Coordinates of C-alpha atoms and ligand atoms in Angstrom, one line a residue:
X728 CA -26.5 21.7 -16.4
X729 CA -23.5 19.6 -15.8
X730 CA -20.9 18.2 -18.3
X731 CA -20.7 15.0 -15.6
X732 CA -22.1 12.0 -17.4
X733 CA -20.1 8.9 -18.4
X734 CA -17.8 6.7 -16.6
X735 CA -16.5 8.0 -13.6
X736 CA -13.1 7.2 -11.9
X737 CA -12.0 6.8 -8.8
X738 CA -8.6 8.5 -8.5
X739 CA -8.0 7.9 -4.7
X740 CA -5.0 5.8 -3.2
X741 CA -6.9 2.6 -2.7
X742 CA -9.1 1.0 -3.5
X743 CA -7.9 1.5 -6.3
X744 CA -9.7 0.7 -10.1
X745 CA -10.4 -2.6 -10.6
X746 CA -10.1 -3.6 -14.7
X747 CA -13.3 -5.1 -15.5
X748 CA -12.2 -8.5 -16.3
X749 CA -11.1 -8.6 -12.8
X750 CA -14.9 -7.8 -11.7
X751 CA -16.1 -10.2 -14.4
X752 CA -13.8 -13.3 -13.0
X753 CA -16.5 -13.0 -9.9
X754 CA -19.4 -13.0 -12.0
X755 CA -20.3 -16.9 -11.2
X756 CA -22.2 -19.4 -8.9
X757 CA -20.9 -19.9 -6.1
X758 CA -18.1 -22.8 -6.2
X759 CA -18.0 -26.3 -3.6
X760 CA -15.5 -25.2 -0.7
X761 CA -14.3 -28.6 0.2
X762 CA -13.3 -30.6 -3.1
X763 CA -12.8 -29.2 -7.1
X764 CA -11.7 -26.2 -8.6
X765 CA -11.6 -23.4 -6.4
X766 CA -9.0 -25.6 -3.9
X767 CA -7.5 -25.9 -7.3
X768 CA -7.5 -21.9 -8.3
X769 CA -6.1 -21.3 -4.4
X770 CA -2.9 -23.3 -4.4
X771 CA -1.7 -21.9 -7.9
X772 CA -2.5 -17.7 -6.1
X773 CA 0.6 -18.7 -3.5
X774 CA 3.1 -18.8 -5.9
X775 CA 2.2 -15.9 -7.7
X776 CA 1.6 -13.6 -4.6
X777 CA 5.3 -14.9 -3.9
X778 CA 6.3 -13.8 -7.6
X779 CA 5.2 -10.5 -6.6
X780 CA 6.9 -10.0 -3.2
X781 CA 9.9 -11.2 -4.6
X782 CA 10.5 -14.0 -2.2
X783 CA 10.2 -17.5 -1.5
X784 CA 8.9 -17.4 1.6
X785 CA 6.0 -17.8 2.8
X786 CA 2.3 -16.5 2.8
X787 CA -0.8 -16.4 4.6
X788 CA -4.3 -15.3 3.6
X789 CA -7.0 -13.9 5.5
X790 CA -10.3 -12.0 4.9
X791 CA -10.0 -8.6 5.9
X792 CA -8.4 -5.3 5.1
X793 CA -5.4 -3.9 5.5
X794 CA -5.6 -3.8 9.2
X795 CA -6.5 -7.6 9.4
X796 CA -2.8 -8.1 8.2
X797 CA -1.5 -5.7 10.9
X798 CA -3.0 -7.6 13.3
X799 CA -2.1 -10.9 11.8
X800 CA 1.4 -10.1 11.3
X801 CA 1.3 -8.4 14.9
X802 CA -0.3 -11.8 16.8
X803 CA 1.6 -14.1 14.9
X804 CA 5.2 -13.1 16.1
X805 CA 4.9 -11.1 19.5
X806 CA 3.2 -11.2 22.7
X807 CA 2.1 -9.2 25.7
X808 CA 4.5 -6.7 26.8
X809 CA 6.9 -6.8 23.9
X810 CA 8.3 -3.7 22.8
X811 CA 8.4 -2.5 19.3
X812 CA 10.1 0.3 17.8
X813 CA 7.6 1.9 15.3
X814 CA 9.2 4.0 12.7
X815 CA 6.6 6.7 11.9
X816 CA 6.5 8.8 8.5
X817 CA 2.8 9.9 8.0
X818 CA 0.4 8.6 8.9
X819 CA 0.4 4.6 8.6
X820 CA 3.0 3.2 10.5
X821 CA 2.4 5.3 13.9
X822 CA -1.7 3.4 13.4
X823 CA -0.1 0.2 13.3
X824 CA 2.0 1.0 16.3
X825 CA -1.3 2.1 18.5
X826 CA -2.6 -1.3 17.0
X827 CA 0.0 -3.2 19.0
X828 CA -0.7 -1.0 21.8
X829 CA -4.2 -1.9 22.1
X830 CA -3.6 -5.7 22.4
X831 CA -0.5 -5.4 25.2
X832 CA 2.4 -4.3 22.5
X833 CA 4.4 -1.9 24.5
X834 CA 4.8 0.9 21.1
X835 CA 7.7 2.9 21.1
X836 CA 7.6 5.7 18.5
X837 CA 10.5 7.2 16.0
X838 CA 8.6 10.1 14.3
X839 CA 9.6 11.5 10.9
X840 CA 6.6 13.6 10.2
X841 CA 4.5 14.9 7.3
X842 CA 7.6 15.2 5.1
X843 CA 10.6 13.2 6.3
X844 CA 11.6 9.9 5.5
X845 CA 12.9 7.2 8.0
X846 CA 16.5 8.3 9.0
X847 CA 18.8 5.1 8.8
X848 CA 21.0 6.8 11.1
X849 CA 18.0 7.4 14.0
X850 CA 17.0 3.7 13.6
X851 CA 20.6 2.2 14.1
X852 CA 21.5 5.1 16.9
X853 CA 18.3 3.6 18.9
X854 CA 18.9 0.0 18.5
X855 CA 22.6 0.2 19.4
X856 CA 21.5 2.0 22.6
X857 CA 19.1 -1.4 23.5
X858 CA 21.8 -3.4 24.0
X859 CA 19.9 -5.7 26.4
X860 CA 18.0 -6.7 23.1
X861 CA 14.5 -5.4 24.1
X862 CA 13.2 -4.4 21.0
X863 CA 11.6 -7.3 19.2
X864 CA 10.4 -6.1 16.5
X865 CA 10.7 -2.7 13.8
X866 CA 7.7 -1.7 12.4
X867 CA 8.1 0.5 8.9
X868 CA 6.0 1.2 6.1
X869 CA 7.1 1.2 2.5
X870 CA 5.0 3.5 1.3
X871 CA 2.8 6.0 3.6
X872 CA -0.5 6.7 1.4
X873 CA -1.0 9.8 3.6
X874 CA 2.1 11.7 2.7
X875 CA 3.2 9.8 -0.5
X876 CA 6.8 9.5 0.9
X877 CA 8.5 6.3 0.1
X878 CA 10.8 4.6 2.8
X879 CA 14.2 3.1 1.5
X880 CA 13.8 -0.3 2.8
X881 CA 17.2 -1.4 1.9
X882 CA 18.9 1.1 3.7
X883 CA 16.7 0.3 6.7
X884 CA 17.4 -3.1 6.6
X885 CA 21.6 -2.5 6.8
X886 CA 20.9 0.0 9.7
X887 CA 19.7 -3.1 12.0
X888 CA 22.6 -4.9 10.7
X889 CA 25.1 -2.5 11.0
X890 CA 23.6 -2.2 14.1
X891 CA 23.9 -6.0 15.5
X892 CA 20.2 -6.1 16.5
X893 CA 18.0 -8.9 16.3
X894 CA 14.6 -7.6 15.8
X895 CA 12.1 -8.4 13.6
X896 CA 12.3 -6.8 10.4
X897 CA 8.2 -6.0 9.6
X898 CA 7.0 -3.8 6.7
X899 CA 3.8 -2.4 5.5
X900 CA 3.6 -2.7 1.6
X901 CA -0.3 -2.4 1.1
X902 CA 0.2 0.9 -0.6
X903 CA 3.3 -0.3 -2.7
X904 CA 3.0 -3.9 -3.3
X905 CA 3.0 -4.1 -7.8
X906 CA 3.6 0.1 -7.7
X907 CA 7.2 0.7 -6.2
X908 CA 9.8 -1.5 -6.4
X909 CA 10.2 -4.1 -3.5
X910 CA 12.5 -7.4 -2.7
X911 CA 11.6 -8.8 0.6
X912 CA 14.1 -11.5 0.1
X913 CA 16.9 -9.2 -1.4
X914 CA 16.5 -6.6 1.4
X915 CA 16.0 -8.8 4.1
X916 CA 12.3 -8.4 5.3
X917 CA 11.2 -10.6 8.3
X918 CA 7.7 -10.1 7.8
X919 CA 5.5 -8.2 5.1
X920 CA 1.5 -7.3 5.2
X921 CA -0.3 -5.8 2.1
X922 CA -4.3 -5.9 1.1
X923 CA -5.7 -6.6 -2.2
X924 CA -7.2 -3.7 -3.0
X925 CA -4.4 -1.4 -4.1
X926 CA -1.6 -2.4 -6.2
X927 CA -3.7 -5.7 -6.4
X928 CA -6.6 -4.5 -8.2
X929 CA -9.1 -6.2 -6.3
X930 CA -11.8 -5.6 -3.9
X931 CA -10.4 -4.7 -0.5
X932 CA -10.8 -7.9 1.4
X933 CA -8.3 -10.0 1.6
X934 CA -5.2 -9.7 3.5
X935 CA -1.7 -11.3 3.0
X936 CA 0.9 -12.1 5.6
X937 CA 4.2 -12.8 4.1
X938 CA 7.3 -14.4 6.3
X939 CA 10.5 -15.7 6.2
X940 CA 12.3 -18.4 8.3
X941 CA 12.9 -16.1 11.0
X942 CA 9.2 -14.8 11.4
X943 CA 8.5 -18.7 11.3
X944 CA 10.6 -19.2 14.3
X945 CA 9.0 -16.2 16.0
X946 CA 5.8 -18.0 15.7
X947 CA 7.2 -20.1 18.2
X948 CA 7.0 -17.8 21.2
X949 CA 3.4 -16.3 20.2
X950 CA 0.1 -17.4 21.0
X951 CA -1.7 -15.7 18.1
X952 CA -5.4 -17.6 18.9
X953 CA -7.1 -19.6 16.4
X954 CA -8.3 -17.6 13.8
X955 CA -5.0 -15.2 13.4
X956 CA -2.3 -18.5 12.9
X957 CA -1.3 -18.6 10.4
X958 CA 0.1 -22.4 10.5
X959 CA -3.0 -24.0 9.4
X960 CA -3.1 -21.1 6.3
X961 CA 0.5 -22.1 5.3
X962 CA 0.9 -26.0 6.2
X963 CA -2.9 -26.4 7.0
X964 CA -3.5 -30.5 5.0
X965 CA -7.2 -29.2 5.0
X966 CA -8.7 -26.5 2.5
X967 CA -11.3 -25.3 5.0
X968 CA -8.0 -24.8 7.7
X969 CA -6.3 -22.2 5.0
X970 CA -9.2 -19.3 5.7
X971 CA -10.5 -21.2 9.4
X972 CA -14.0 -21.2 8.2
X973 CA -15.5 -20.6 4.8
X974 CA -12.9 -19.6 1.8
X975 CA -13.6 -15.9 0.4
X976 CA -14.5 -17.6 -2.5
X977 CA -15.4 -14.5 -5.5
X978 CA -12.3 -12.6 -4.3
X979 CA -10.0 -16.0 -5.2
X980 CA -11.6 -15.8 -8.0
X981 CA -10.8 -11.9 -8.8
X982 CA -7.5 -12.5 -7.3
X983 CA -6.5 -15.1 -9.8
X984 CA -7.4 -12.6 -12.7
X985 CA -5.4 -9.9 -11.3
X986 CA -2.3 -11.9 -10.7
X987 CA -2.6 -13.1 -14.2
X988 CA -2.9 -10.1 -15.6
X989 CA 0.3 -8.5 -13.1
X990 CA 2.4 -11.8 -13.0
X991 CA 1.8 -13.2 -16.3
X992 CA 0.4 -10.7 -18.7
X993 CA 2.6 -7.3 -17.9
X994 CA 5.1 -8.9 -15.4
X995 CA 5.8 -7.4 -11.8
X996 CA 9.0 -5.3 -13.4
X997 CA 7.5 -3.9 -16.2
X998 CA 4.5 -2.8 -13.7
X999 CA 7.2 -1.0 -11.7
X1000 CA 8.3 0.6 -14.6
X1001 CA 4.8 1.8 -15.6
X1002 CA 3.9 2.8 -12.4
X1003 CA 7.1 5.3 -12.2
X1004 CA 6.9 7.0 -15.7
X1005 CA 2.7 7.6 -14.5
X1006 CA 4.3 9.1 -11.3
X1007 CA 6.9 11.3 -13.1
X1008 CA 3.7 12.6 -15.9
X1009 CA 1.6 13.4 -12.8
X1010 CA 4.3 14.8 -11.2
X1011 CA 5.2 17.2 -13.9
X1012 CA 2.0 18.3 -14.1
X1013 CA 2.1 19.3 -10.9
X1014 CA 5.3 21.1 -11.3
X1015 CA 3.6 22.9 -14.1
X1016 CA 0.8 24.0 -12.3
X1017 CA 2.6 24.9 -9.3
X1018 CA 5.1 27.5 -11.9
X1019 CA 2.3 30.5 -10.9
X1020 CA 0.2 29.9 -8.2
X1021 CA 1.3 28.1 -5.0
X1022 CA 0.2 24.0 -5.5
X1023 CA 3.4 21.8 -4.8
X1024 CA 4.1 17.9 -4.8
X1025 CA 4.0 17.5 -0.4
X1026 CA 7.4 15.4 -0.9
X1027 CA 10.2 17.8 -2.4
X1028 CA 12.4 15.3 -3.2
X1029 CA 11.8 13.1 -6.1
X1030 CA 13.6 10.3 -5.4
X1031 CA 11.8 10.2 -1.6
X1032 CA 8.3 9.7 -3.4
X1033 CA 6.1 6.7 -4.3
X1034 CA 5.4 6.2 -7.4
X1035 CA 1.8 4.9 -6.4
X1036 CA 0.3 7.9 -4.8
X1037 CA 0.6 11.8 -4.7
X1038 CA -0.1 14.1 -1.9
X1039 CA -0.3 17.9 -2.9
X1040 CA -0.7 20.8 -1.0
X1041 CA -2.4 24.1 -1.6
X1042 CA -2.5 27.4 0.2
X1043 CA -5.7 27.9 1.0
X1044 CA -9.3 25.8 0.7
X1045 CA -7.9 25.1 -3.0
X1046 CA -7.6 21.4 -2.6
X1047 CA -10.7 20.6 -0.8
X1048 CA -12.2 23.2 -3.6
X1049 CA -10.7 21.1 -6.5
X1050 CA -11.8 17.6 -5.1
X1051 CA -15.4 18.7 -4.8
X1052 CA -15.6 20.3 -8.3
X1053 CA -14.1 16.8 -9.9
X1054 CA -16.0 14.8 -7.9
X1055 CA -19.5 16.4 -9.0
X1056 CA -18.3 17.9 -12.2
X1057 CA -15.9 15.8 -13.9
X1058 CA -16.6 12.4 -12.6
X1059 CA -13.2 12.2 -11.1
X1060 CA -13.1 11.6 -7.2
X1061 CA -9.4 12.5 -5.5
X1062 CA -8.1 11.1 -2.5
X1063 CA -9.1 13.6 0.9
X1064 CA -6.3 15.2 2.9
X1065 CA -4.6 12.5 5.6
X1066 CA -2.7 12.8 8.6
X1067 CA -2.1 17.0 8.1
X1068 CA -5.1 17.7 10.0
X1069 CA -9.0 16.7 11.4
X1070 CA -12.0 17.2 9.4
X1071 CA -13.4 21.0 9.9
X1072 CA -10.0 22.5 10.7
X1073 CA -8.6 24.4 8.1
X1074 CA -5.5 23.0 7.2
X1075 CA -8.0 20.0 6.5
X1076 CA -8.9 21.5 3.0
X1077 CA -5.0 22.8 1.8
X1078 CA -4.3 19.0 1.2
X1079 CA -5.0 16.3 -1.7
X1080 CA -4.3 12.7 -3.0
X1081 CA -3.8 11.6 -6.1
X1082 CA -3.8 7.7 -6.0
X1083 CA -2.3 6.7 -9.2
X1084 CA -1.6 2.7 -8.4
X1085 CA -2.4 -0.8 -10.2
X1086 CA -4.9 -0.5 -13.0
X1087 CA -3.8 2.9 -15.0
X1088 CA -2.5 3.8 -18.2
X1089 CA -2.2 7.3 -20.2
X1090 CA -5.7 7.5 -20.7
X1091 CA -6.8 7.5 -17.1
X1092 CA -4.0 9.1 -16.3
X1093 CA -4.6 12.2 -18.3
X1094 CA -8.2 12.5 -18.0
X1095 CA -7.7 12.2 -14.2
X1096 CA -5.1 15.2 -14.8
X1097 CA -7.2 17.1 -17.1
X1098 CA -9.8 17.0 -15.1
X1099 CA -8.1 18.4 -12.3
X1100 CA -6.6 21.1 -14.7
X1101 CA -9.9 21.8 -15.7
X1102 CA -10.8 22.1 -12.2
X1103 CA -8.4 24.8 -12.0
X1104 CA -9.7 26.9 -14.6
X1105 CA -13.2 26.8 -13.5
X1106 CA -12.8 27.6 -10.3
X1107 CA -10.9 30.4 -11.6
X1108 CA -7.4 29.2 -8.9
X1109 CA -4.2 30.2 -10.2
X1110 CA -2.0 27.8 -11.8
X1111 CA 0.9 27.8 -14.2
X1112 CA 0.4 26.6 -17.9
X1113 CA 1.5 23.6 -20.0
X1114 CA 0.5 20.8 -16.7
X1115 CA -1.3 18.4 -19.4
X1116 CA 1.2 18.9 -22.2
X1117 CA 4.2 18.4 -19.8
X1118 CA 2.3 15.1 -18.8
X1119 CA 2.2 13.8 -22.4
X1120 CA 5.8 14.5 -22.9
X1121 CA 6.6 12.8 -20.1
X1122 CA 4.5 9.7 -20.5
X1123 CA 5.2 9.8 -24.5
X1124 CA 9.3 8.8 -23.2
X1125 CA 8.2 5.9 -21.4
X1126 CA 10.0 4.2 -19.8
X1127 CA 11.4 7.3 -17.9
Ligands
PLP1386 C1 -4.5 1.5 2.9 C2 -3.4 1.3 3.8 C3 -3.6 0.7 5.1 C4 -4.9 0.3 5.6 O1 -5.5 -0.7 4.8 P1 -7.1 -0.9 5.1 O2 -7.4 -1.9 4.0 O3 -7.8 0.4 4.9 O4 -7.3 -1.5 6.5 C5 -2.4 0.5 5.9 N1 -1.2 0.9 5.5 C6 -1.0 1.5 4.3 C7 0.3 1.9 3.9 C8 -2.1 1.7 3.5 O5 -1.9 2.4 2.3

């Protein structure tokens, strides 16, 4: 007998929900490629993907993930036996890193760990020591979706100034693009990669490459190959050039829905500020839950978290516990444990992820938090009281 009927949710930090008039928009015949509406519908998605990376750069689009636009971004602006200072927190960025690696990028790492953030400090102390300039590029992310910290971008940014180094300023926003605040032009971003299927709302498959001038002119010295330019996606004259074969024609169609609804329905700002009171409700649930018994947020410091994804940590098997009860019992599936530990160890099952990006509002964000209080209570693990009523308080001051 099981209470789990209904619609379920998937609570995990990307893909992420996608509203359904986002799945509707691709409910259609398919559309001509070469002439008509869908070239149409494609030109107007530029300026909004600028409107949300807060520049006016520019950007490329390719179908694939997340790692497509790693690779992209990678190709585009380096070559062969380039070095690259990557700045790990997590989990992401040091992946990205071994990406390089594996096509001829010589990788060198800065790690932060489970729990740090990137020191400014470290980064400016290590480029002032390259004074022969052979760094070409630093490699950050935003947000890292395995530990939930947030990097301060800004603050990254002055240290390669303060620092008089040239490099390549490259950041990974697919976790925080439309979730945490972010300015490429404003904080001085060379290069930024995010996917669509996070703070985008749409089904993972499409990449973007954003770039300023001076990524442009670091085109210059690369030999990216055919498919990875992105010239022809950014000046191509010729539709079929933008996407070097066919155009992924439904997801233009779900992206245009989800830009509308984040660009001109809500607005990019007022996004932000939804996404950090849902943060600050989910995190004073945790807080609550964490007053008796041992659960904590994995980030201690508030102001070092996303607003777009929680990682908590238990004791014991408790997390791995919880996420199997809500998935089968409550219709809620939680993110896995990342970057702490393998499958089948045991520190494996004393870490969990709450992905709380793009498409969420109080009702999805309490049931996903009553579910996992609920969780709690039937599989008899100790928590403190009051998780679900702190929550409402919290989201009932919006914005906090
Ligand atoms: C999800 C994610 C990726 C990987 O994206 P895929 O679409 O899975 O390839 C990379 N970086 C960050 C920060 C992410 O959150």
């Amino acid at each position: 007998m099981s209470l789990n009927f209904g619609r379920a949710q998937l609570a995990i930090p990307g893909p992420s929900v996608i509203p359904d008039r986002v799945q509707a928009a691709m409910h259609r015949p398919s559309p001509n490629i070469y002439e008509g509406e869908l070239i149409d519908l494609t030109e107007t998605l530029y300026p909004d993907l600028k409107t949300v990376g807060r520049t006016t750069g520019d950007v490329a689009i390719y179908i694939a993930n997340g790692h497509g636009a790693w690779e992209a971004a990678l190709r585009n602006v380096l070559v062969p036996g380039d070095k690259v200072l990557v700045l790990c927190t997590g989990r992401f960025a040091r992946n990205w890193g071994l990406m390089g690696d594996s096509f001829g990028l010589e990788a060198e790492f800065l790690e932060f760990g489970m729990q740090g953030d990137v020191d400014p400090n470290q980064l400016e102390d290590v480029l002032r020591a390259d004074s022969s300039g052979s760094i070409k590029a630093v490699l950050t992310v935003q947000t890292d979706t395995a530990s939930s910290v947030i990097n301060d971008i800004a603050a990254l940014r002055q240290a390669i100034t303060n620092a008089g180094h040239d490099a390549l300023f490259m950041v990974d926003c697919i976790a925080s693009l439309g979730c945490d605040r972010f300015e490429m032009d404003d904080w001085g971003v060379d290069i930024m990669v995010t996917g669509s299927q996070k703070g985008l709302m749409t089904p993972a498959g499409l990449a973007f490459v954003y770039f300023n001038d001076k990524g442009a002119e670091a085109r210059g010295r690369a030999k990216p190959g055919q498919y990875w330019d992105w010239v022809p996606r950014t000046r191509g004259e010729i539709f079929y050039q933008k996407f070097a074969g066919t155009a992924p024609t439904h997801h233009l169609y779900a992206l245009r829905e989800a830009l509308d609804i984040l660009v001109h329905e809500e607005g990019v700002e007022a996004a932000w500020a939804r996404h950090k009171t849902i943060a600050h409700a989910v995190w004073d649930a945790i807080d609550a839950w964490g007053t008796s018994g041992v659960m904590r947020h994995n980030i201690a410091d508030r102001t070092k978290r996303s607003f777009a994804v929680s990682a908590i940590s238990t004791p014991g098997d408790e997390a791995s516990k919880l996420r199997h009860w809500c998935e089968s019992e409550a219709g809620v599936t939680l993110g896995i444990s990342l970057g702490f530990a393998e499958p089948g160890q045991p520190e494996w099952d004393r870490h969990f992820r709450i992905g709380h990006m793009g498409h969420q509002n109080v009702l999805m964000t309490m049931g996903v938090l009553g579910a996992v209080d609920t969780a709690l209570k039937a599989q008899d693990i100790a928590h403190g009281d009051g998780a679900l009523a702190a929550a409402a308080s919290t989201l009932a001051r919006h914005p906090v």
